[in-house]
Amino acid sequence: MLVTTRSRAAKLGAFVAGAALLLSACGGGGGGNSAVQTGQAFADCDKNPNTCNAAQADQLQQGGDVTYAIEKNVPNWNVISAEGNVFETGEVTKGLLPYTFYATPDLKPVLNKDFVESAEVTSTSPQTVVYKLNPKAVWSDGTPFSADDFIYNYKVQNGKDCPDCAAASTAGYDQVKSVTGSDNGKTVTVVFDKPFTDWKLLWSSGGAMYPAHLAKQHGDTNTPAGLASSFKWFGTTVPTWSGGPWKISKFVNNQSVTEVPNDKYWGAKPKLNSVIFRVITDATQEPTALQNNEVQVIYPQPQVDLINQVKNMPNISSFIGLGLTWEHFDFNLKNPALAQKPLRQALFTAVNRKDMIAKTVGQFTNKVEPLNNHNFVPQQTGYKDTVSATGQGSGDIEKAKKILTDAGYKLANNQLSDPSGKPVPELRIRYTVGNQIRQNECELFAQTAAQLGVKVKVQSTDDLGQTTTSGDYDVIVFAWVASPFPFGGAIQNWGTGQGNNYGKYSSPQVDSLMAQANAETDQTKAADLLNQADQIMSEDAYVLPLYQKPTFIASSDKIANIRNNSTLDGPVYNMAEWGIRK
């Protein structure tokens, strides 16, 4: 999963950080959102999310440039690392990195045949997956794409071969027994120690592949130290190489990333001359940039004023959708005060999610409801309400106070003291700079906490990935941008010691249930096991799901084949198909 400002990170969220960037189960499509749209280009996107705003190649100009606004700089280029696992990094690298599966706007996984001609489970005992690689696939220096690339990216993410590689996730990779190549490296055979429910997650767009032959130039890929050295190099070095339809021609720190077609690419060539990712960290400036044609596409965190500004712009279409991106409050359990469950439960119980939605995203769409699961969204098979019964998110101040008094806390003179008589210290809640909705959410949290005698300072961050990975917060609000694979994603986000588990939650029972779900080939049983883990997590009050985060895209009507994609892949999932209408 990618963290968003991905994530995914991501984490992949980070890229999500998951979610950030990276996470989720193959479930229902993205319909039924009754998404809001203006203009004509996206008029069909609710009914036909994968094909709306389409145009055939002969209807497009040869050439042209598109500037796409992103809300974060790229301080780390390794999207499979915990720090680089940020949604914007995932967007910028999507056209460079090979991957096995990606998510389409209907929230389903699709095989990326430009890189992998087939991927099949050939045995269930032991579970074995065989990938047949596209024989034409090469890196931009002419080196064939091969099993070596699978093996290297497996080693740096399995948690064993490279202990010092801070991978965004080891989920699934840590269940693999072997990765071997044959047929001159064009066949990859993966054998699992135990079954992995979401095997399609491995080497997918949420954790795409870095070139093994370049890794070898920056460390011995047969040693832990050498792997860590190369892993770090990919994070600190702007890619001059590519394994996709695009390559980076220019990077101006804190300003822009320019990508041009990769002349070594074997698939359909992009029609555009370039796509420029322009960094605009203040989302309020994006509508002006769009209106002035300084950018032609924006995909910001939706804000009331921002959406209203875009609505009446001539020759601009916009669309609001719901998908695998979800907003949440997280506690940092390394804070001694927050290590105490009653305080966490009370603070989350005091939060009024319905009121928070009404005062933020509810001002521009009436379709958003409180989200009551940490791993599934309502459009997915397996979604179950695990939160409501706990009372968290209800805004019940009296219940919150009772949780505290029952646990021995005392409130006097607007100051809460713990059972030992020690005042609960001031907490810092953090959000991404320039995001007004998240600032409002933090302020509402602080106002609520004050009613319990807990002081909360609201503070922004301009580097979400660094803030989460370093644990430089007490409470934080961000969104996971998930893939359609919930089981491996759950381990990545909530498992003890996992890269996206920034707040250091640990529950042996949750770990066990997630591991069982992750190794269960029956999807119904897997979902039930994951929901059992989800119920425990809800009671433990580590993360409070807020709502499915609306995504908002606005684009010039001249650009064809661009559309919303409320997953970690984002609108850039098909960037090679974009073009300017004739």
C-alpha positions as a printed Julia matrix, in Angstrom:
582×3 Matrix{Float64}:
   0.0     0.0     0.0
   1.18    3.48   -0.68
   1.0     6.41    1.65
  -0.65    9.54    0.33
   0.17   13.1     1.2
   1.49    7.26   -0.48
   1.55    5.04    0.37
   0.54    2.64   -0.87
   2.74    3.08    0.3
   1.8     2.28   -1.17
   3.87    3.39    1.34
   3.24    2.96   -2.16
   0.93    6.84    1.74
   3.64    6.51    1.61
   3.75    4.56   -2.3
   1.05    4.34    0.14
   4.26    4.85    2.53
   1.47    1.7     1.26
   0.14    1.91    1.39
   2.55    3.4     1.67
   2.64    3.1    -0.64
   0.74   -0.71   -1.03
  -2.85   -3.25   -0.16
  -6.49   -5.27   -0.59
  -8.64   -8.5    -1.79
  -9.95   -8.99   -5.23
 -13.41   -7.63   -4.77
 -16.19   -5.79   -6.44
 -15.78   -3.04   -8.95
 -15.71    0.68   -8.44
 -19.31    1.31   -9.45
 -22.04    2.62   -7.24
 -20.12    5.64   -6.06
 -22.46    8.14   -7.7
 -19.32   10.18   -8.14
 -19.57   13.87   -8.93
 -18.29   15.02  -12.29
 -18.24   18.21  -14.32
 -17.59   18.71  -18.01
 -17.94   15.94  -20.58
 -14.69   13.97  -20.63
 -15.49   11.95  -17.5
 -19.28   11.76  -17.95
 -19.17    7.99  -18.45
 -16.66    7.18  -15.69
 -19.17    5.94  -13.12
 -20.61    3.35  -15.51
 -17.44    2.55  -17.43
 -14.49    3.34  -15.17
 -11.91    1.53  -17.34
 -12.85    3.01  -20.72
 -14.29    6.48  -20.15
 -12.6     9.41  -21.91
 -11.17    6.97  -24.45
  -9.81    7.78  -27.9
  -8.13    5.54  -30.46
  -4.54    6.18  -31.5
  -5.6     7.59  -34.88
  -7.64   10.26  -33.08
  -4.57   11.57  -31.27
  -1.87   13.98  -32.29
   1.68   12.76  -32.59
   3.54   14.76  -29.95
   2.49   17.31  -27.41
   3.29   17.73  -23.74
   1.22   17.18  -20.61
   2.08   18.65  -17.23
   0.68   16.74  -14.27
   0.68   18.25  -10.78
   2.0    16.21   -7.86
   1.85   17.34   -4.25
   5.21   16.07   -3.01
   8.81   16.19   -4.04
  10.66   12.9    -4.56
  13.35   12.71   -1.86
  13.76    8.92   -2.21
  13.55    7.04   -5.52
  13.26    3.53   -4.1
   9.55    2.9    -4.02
   9.93   -0.56   -2.43
  11.73    0.97    0.55
   9.81    2.1     3.63
  10.92    5.71    3.16
  10.4     5.84   -0.6
   7.04    4.1    -0.46
   5.06    7.26   -1.16
   2.19    7.66   -3.6
   3.79   10.48   -5.6
   7.0     8.49   -5.97
   4.9     5.61   -7.22
   3.27    7.87   -9.8
   6.58    9.24  -11.06
   8.19    5.79  -11.32
   5.16    3.95  -12.75
   6.34    4.46  -16.32
   9.9     3.32  -15.54
   9.59    0.13  -13.51
   8.5    -3.33  -14.68
   5.74   -5.04  -12.71
   3.6    -8.17  -12.91
   0.08   -6.94  -12.07
  -1.53   -3.51  -11.78
  -4.92   -2.21  -10.64
  -7.45   -0.81  -13.09
 -10.07    1.83  -12.14
 -12.63   -0.91  -11.38
 -10.29   -1.96   -8.51
  -9.29   -5.27  -10.09
  -5.81   -6.71  -10.75
  -4.71   -7.14  -14.38
  -1.63   -8.93  -15.72
   0.88   -6.54  -17.29
   1.59   -8.37  -20.54
   4.22   -5.87  -21.64
   6.45   -7.58  -19.09
   4.83  -10.92  -18.27
   3.03  -12.99  -20.9
   1.53  -15.34  -18.33
   1.49  -16.01  -14.57
  -0.06  -19.28  -13.44
  -0.32  -21.38  -10.3
   1.0   -24.76  -11.49
   0.86  -26.53   -8.13
  -0.9   -26.02   -4.81
   1.33  -28.36   -2.77
   3.7   -26.68   -2.55
   2.16  -23.59   -4.06
   4.12  -22.86   -7.22
   3.71  -19.93   -9.6
   5.36  -19.85  -13.02
   5.89  -16.55  -14.83
   6.63  -16.45  -18.56
   8.37  -13.18  -19.32
   7.86  -11.17  -22.49
  10.92  -12.11  -24.59
  11.06   -8.56  -26.0
  11.35   -6.88  -22.59
  14.66   -5.08  -22.03
  16.07   -2.35  -19.83
  16.93    0.89  -21.57
  20.62   -0.04  -21.82
  19.67   -3.17  -23.77
  20.03   -5.65  -20.89
  17.25   -8.24  -21.13
  14.6    -8.22  -18.43
  15.06  -11.59  -16.74
  14.68  -13.85  -13.74
  17.67  -12.05  -12.21
  15.43   -9.02  -11.7
  12.81  -11.11   -9.89
  15.5   -12.69   -7.71
  17.14   -9.39   -6.73
  13.85   -7.73   -5.84
  12.87  -10.84   -3.87
  16.11  -10.74   -1.88
  15.74   -7.13   -0.79
  12.12   -7.64    0.3
  12.05  -11.04    2.01
  13.48   -9.8     5.31
  16.1   -12.56    5.38
  18.73  -11.98    2.7
  19.08   -8.3     3.54
  18.26   -7.47    7.16
  19.39   -3.85    6.62
  17.11   -3.29    3.65
  14.23   -1.32    5.15
  11.65   -2.7     2.75
   8.17   -1.2     2.71
   6.86   -4.73    3.11
   8.06   -8.31    3.31
   4.52   -9.68    2.95
   4.46  -12.72    0.7
   8.16  -12.56   -0.05
   8.81  -13.98    3.41
   6.7   -17.01    2.47
   8.7   -17.81   -0.67
  11.05  -20.78   -0.54
  12.8   -20.21   -3.86
  12.86  -18.06   -6.99
  14.63  -19.64   -9.93
  15.1   -18.84  -13.58
  15.16  -21.06  -16.66
  14.76  -20.72  -20.41
  17.58  -18.16  -20.57
  15.99  -16.22  -17.73
  12.63  -15.86  -19.45
  10.79  -18.29  -17.16
  10.58  -17.62  -13.43
   9.45  -20.35  -11.05
   8.42  -19.33   -7.55
   7.92  -22.02   -4.9
   6.3   -21.09   -1.58
   7.05  -22.49    1.87
   3.37  -22.01    2.61
   0.56  -20.78    0.34
   0.21  -17.05   -0.19
  -3.37  -15.95   -0.8
  -2.41  -12.74   -2.6
   0.41  -14.12   -4.73
  -0.45  -11.6    -7.46
   0.78   -8.88   -5.09
   4.41  -10.0    -5.54
   6.47   -7.88   -7.94
   3.26   -5.98   -8.78
   2.85   -2.26   -9.39
   2.79   -1.61   -5.65
   6.34   -2.95   -5.38
   7.75   -2.81   -8.86
  11.17   -4.07   -9.91
  14.58   -2.44   -9.94
  17.31   -3.64  -12.36
  19.47   -6.44  -10.96
  22.37   -5.73  -13.33
  22.67   -2.16  -12.01
  22.31   -3.37   -8.44
  25.37   -5.57   -8.98
  27.4    -2.51   -9.92
  26.66   -0.97   -6.52
  27.06   -3.94   -4.19
  27.57   -7.7    -4.14
  24.01   -8.96   -4.49
  25.03  -12.26   -2.9
  25.82  -10.64    0.46
  23.6    -8.76    2.94
  25.92   -5.74    2.91
  26.04   -5.62   -0.87
  22.27   -5.89   -1.17
  21.84   -3.07    1.36
  24.32   -0.91   -0.54
  22.49   -1.31   -3.84
  19.1    -0.86   -2.16
  20.29    2.45   -0.72
  21.76    3.5    -4.08
  18.39    3.09   -5.78
  16.89    5.42   -3.16
  19.46    8.18   -3.47
  19.98    8.13   -7.24
  17.68    9.66   -9.84
  17.03    6.9   -12.4
  18.81    7.45  -15.7
  17.64    3.99  -16.72
  14.18    2.65  -17.5
  12.34   -0.61  -17.96
   9.09    0.94  -19.13
   7.61    3.17  -21.81
   9.01    6.35  -20.21
  12.37    7.55  -18.96
  13.41   10.55  -16.89
  15.11   13.25  -18.94
  15.33   15.91  -16.23
  14.81   16.27  -12.48
  14.78   19.65  -10.79
  14.64   19.13   -7.04
  11.43   20.44   -5.46
  10.22   21.59   -8.87
   9.64   18.95  -11.51
  10.36   15.57  -13.08
  10.31   15.43  -16.87
   9.74   12.12  -18.61
  10.08   11.36  -22.31
   9.39    8.17  -24.29
  11.93    5.38  -23.82
  13.26    4.67  -27.32
  14.23    1.15  -26.22
  10.69    0.26  -25.26
   9.32   -2.72  -27.17
   5.6    -2.06  -26.67
   3.26    0.59  -28.02
   5.1     3.91  -28.05
   3.59    6.92  -26.27
   2.09    9.58  -28.52
   3.17   12.44  -26.25
   6.59   14.07  -26.43
   6.74   14.39  -22.65
   4.92   14.24  -19.35
   6.15   16.71  -16.76
   5.38   16.04  -13.11
   5.33   19.47  -11.53
   5.68   19.68   -7.76
   3.0    21.92   -6.21
   3.0    21.26   -2.48
   0.29   23.83   -1.8
  -2.83   22.25   -3.25
  -4.65   25.59   -3.2
  -2.38   26.71   -6.06
  -3.32   23.8    -8.32
  -6.61   25.23   -9.73
  -4.83   28.46  -10.69
  -2.08   26.48  -12.41
  -4.75   24.47  -14.23
  -6.7    27.54  -15.3
  -3.5    29.21  -16.56
  -2.56   26.06  -18.49
   0.64   25.76  -16.46
  -0.54   22.21  -15.75
  -3.14   20.22  -17.67
  -3.95   17.6   -15.03
  -4.37   17.82  -11.28
  -5.05   14.94   -8.89
  -5.06   16.69   -5.54
  -6.43   15.74   -2.18
  -9.96   17.08   -2.71
 -10.77   20.28   -0.83
 -14.05   22.2    -0.86
 -12.71   25.48   -2.23
 -10.49   23.69   -4.71
 -13.35   21.67   -6.19
 -15.58   24.72   -6.38
 -12.86   26.64   -8.22
 -12.53   23.93  -10.84
 -16.26   23.43  -11.41
 -16.79   26.38  -13.72
 -13.52   26.32  -15.65
 -14.11   26.16  -19.41
 -12.69   23.15  -21.29
 -11.88   21.36  -18.02
 -13.55   18.16  -16.83
 -13.45   16.8   -13.29
 -14.52   13.69  -11.46
 -14.87   12.53   -7.84
 -14.61    8.83   -7.12
 -14.25    6.38   -4.25
 -11.97    3.39   -4.22
  -9.14    1.8    -2.28
  -7.85    5.01   -0.69
  -8.86    5.49    2.93
  -8.18    8.14    5.55
  -7.2     7.27    9.12
  -5.78    8.47   12.44
  -2.76    6.52   13.73
  -1.17    6.51   17.17
   2.56    6.11   17.79
   2.73    3.4    20.44
   6.34    4.31   21.23
   4.89    7.23   23.17
   4.6     5.86   26.75
   1.26    7.6    27.29
  -0.2     6.13   24.08
   1.15    2.69   24.91
  -1.77    2.54   27.35
  -4.84    1.13   25.6
  -7.5     2.92   27.69
  -6.15    6.33   26.63
  -6.17    5.28   22.98
  -9.68    3.86   23.24
 -10.95    7.01   24.92
  -9.42    9.39   22.39
 -10.81    7.41   19.45
 -14.23    7.08   21.11
 -14.34   10.87   21.51
 -13.72   11.39   17.79
 -16.99   12.04   15.96
 -16.41   10.7    12.46
 -19.81   11.71   11.07
 -19.29   15.27   12.26
 -15.73   15.25   10.91
 -16.95   14.05    7.49
 -19.7    16.71    7.46
 -17.14   19.45    8.16
 -14.6    18.23    5.59
 -15.25   15.97    2.58
 -19.0    16.02    3.17
 -19.02   19.59    1.93
 -18.46   18.45   -1.65
 -19.94   14.95   -1.77
 -22.75   13.25    0.16
 -21.6     9.71   -0.55
 -18.87    9.42    2.07
 -19.66    7.37    5.19
 -17.5     6.3     8.13
 -15.29    3.36    7.17
 -15.48    0.44    9.57
 -12.7    -1.91    8.52
  -8.9    -1.68    8.29
  -8.46   -4.02    5.31
 -11.53   -3.97    3.08
 -13.64   -1.19    1.57
 -17.4    -1.61    1.02
 -17.05   -2.43   -2.69
 -14.95   -5.49   -1.85
 -16.06   -8.97   -0.99
 -15.15   -9.53    2.64
 -16.04   -6.09    4.0
 -17.41   -6.3     7.55
 -18.01   -3.64   10.19
 -15.48   -4.29   12.96
 -15.39   -0.76   14.4
 -18.91    0.4    15.3
 -19.39   -2.03   18.19
 -16.33   -0.6    19.94
 -17.88    2.88   20.05
 -14.77    4.36   18.46
 -15.5     7.21   16.07
 -18.9     7.77   17.68
 -18.11   11.09   19.37
 -19.43    9.78   22.71
 -17.52   12.01   25.14
 -19.18   10.55   28.23
 -18.29    7.01   27.23
 -14.73    8.15   26.55
 -14.5     9.69   30.02
 -15.87    6.49   31.58
 -13.19    4.42   29.81
 -10.61    6.66   31.44
 -12.08    6.76   34.94
 -12.62    2.98   34.92
  -8.9     2.63   34.14
  -7.87    4.95   36.98
  -7.29    8.18   35.06
  -8.37   11.44   36.7
  -9.46   14.72   35.15
  -8.95   17.93   37.12
  -8.57   21.53   35.94
  -8.74   20.44   32.31
  -5.71   18.17   32.76
  -5.86   14.4    32.52
  -3.57   12.4    34.81
  -2.74    8.74   34.41
  -3.39    6.14   37.17
  -0.01    6.94   38.76
  -0.97   10.62   39.06
   1.36   11.75   36.27
  -0.14   14.33   33.87
  -0.69   13.02   30.35
   1.83   15.0    28.27
   0.94   17.18   25.3
   0.64   15.18   22.08
   1.61   16.26   18.56
  -0.75   15.42   15.72
   0.71   15.81   12.23
  -0.65   16.21    8.7
   0.75   16.91    5.26
   1.51   20.58    4.7
  -0.96   22.4     2.45
  -3.81   19.93    3.01
  -6.64   21.96    4.51
  -8.95   19.01    5.09
  -6.32   17.17    7.08
  -5.5    20.3     9.02
  -9.19   20.59    9.88
  -9.3    16.92   10.89
  -6.33   17.46   13.19
  -7.87   20.55   14.74
 -11.13   18.68   15.35
  -9.15   15.87   16.97
  -7.36   18.39   19.2
 -10.64   20.04   20.21
 -12.11   16.66   21.1
  -9.03   15.56   23.06
  -9.18   18.82   25.04
 -12.57   17.73   26.41
 -10.76   14.74   27.94
  -8.02   16.92   29.42
  -5.44   16.01   26.78
  -3.6    18.85   25.04
  -2.8    18.25   21.38
  -0.57   20.43   19.22
  -1.33   20.48   15.48
   1.81   20.4    13.34
   2.36   19.95    9.59
   5.07   17.97    7.8
   6.52   18.48    4.32
   7.96   14.93    4.17
   5.35   12.35    5.04
   7.6     9.37    4.28
  10.36   10.58    6.58
   7.91   11.56    9.3
   6.21    8.18    9.35
   9.34    6.04    9.06
  11.15    8.0    11.78
   8.1     7.97   14.06
   8.27   11.76   14.43
   4.67   12.09   15.62
   2.32   11.06   18.41
  -0.8    11.03   16.25
  -0.87   11.35   12.48
  -3.49   11.49    9.76
  -2.87   10.21    6.25
  -4.38    7.77    3.77
  -3.42    4.35    2.56
  -3.63    3.93   -1.19
  -4.24    0.22   -1.55
  -3.76   -2.39   -4.22
  -6.51   -5.0    -4.79
  -4.68   -7.4    -2.44
  -5.83   -7.09    1.2
  -4.11  -10.09    2.77
  -0.47   -9.35    2.08
  -1.26   -5.68    2.58
  -2.63   -6.35    6.05
   0.62   -7.94    7.16
   2.58   -5.08    5.66
   0.59   -2.48    7.6
  -0.2    -4.19   10.89
   2.31   -7.02   11.31
   4.89   -6.83   14.08
   8.07   -5.21   12.76
   6.7    -4.6     9.25
   7.89   -1.59    7.25
   4.53    0.18    7.03
   3.71   -0.43   10.7
   5.03    2.99   11.61
   3.37    3.22   15.02
   4.94   -0.1    16.15
   1.72   -2.0    16.88
   2.29   -5.59   17.92
  -0.25   -8.3    18.66
   0.77  -11.98   18.48
  -2.88  -12.93   18.03
  -3.34  -10.5    15.13
  -0.05  -11.68   13.59
  -1.23  -15.28   13.78
  -4.66  -14.61   12.27
  -3.18  -12.51    9.46
  -0.63  -15.23    8.71
  -3.43  -17.81    8.53
  -5.47  -15.57    6.25
  -2.43  -14.97    4.11
  -1.91  -18.71    3.6
  -5.54  -19.62    2.99
  -6.45  -20.39   -0.62
 -10.2   -20.24    0.13
 -10.97  -16.53   -0.22
 -14.06  -16.7     2.02
 -12.12  -18.34    4.85
  -9.25  -15.93    4.31
 -11.59  -12.93    4.64
 -13.12  -14.35    7.83
  -9.7   -14.82    9.41
  -8.62  -11.32    8.42
 -11.8    -9.87    9.88
 -11.13  -11.7    13.16
  -7.75   -9.95   13.24
  -9.44   -6.69   12.29
 -11.83   -6.99   15.23
  -8.91   -7.32   17.68
  -7.15   -4.36   16.05
 -10.28   -2.26   16.38
 -10.51   -3.05   20.09
  -6.8    -2.27   20.51
  -7.42    1.25   19.12
  -4.19    1.61   17.17
  -5.66    3.02   13.95
  -9.09    4.57   13.52
 -10.43    4.29    9.95
 -12.2     7.53    9.08
 -13.65    7.15    5.59
 -13.03    6.1     2.03
 -11.15    9.09    0.78
 -12.68   10.72   -2.29
 -10.25   11.09   -5.15
 -10.5    14.08   -7.44
  -9.12   14.46  -10.93
  -9.44   17.51  -13.16
  -8.02   17.57  -16.65
  -8.03   19.52  -19.88
 -10.64   18.17  -22.28
  -7.91   17.97  -24.9
  -6.27   15.02  -23.15
  -7.67   11.62  -24.05
  -7.39    8.28  -22.23
  -6.7     9.84  -18.85
  -9.14    8.91  -16.09
  -9.54    8.47  -12.36
  -8.05    5.37  -10.72
  -8.71    5.28   -6.97
  -5.99    2.73   -6.27
  -2.25    2.97   -5.66
  -1.74    3.03   -9.45
  -3.53    6.35   -9.81
  -4.4     8.01  -13.13
  -0.86    7.34  -14.44
  -1.57    3.6   -14.65
  -1.99    3.98  -18.44
   0.2     7.03  -19.05
   1.61    5.55  -22.27
  -1.9     5.77  -23.78
  -2.42    9.46  -23.04
  -2.57   11.81  -25.97
  -3.78   15.16  -27.25
  -6.97   14.99  -29.3
  -6.68   16.12  -32.91
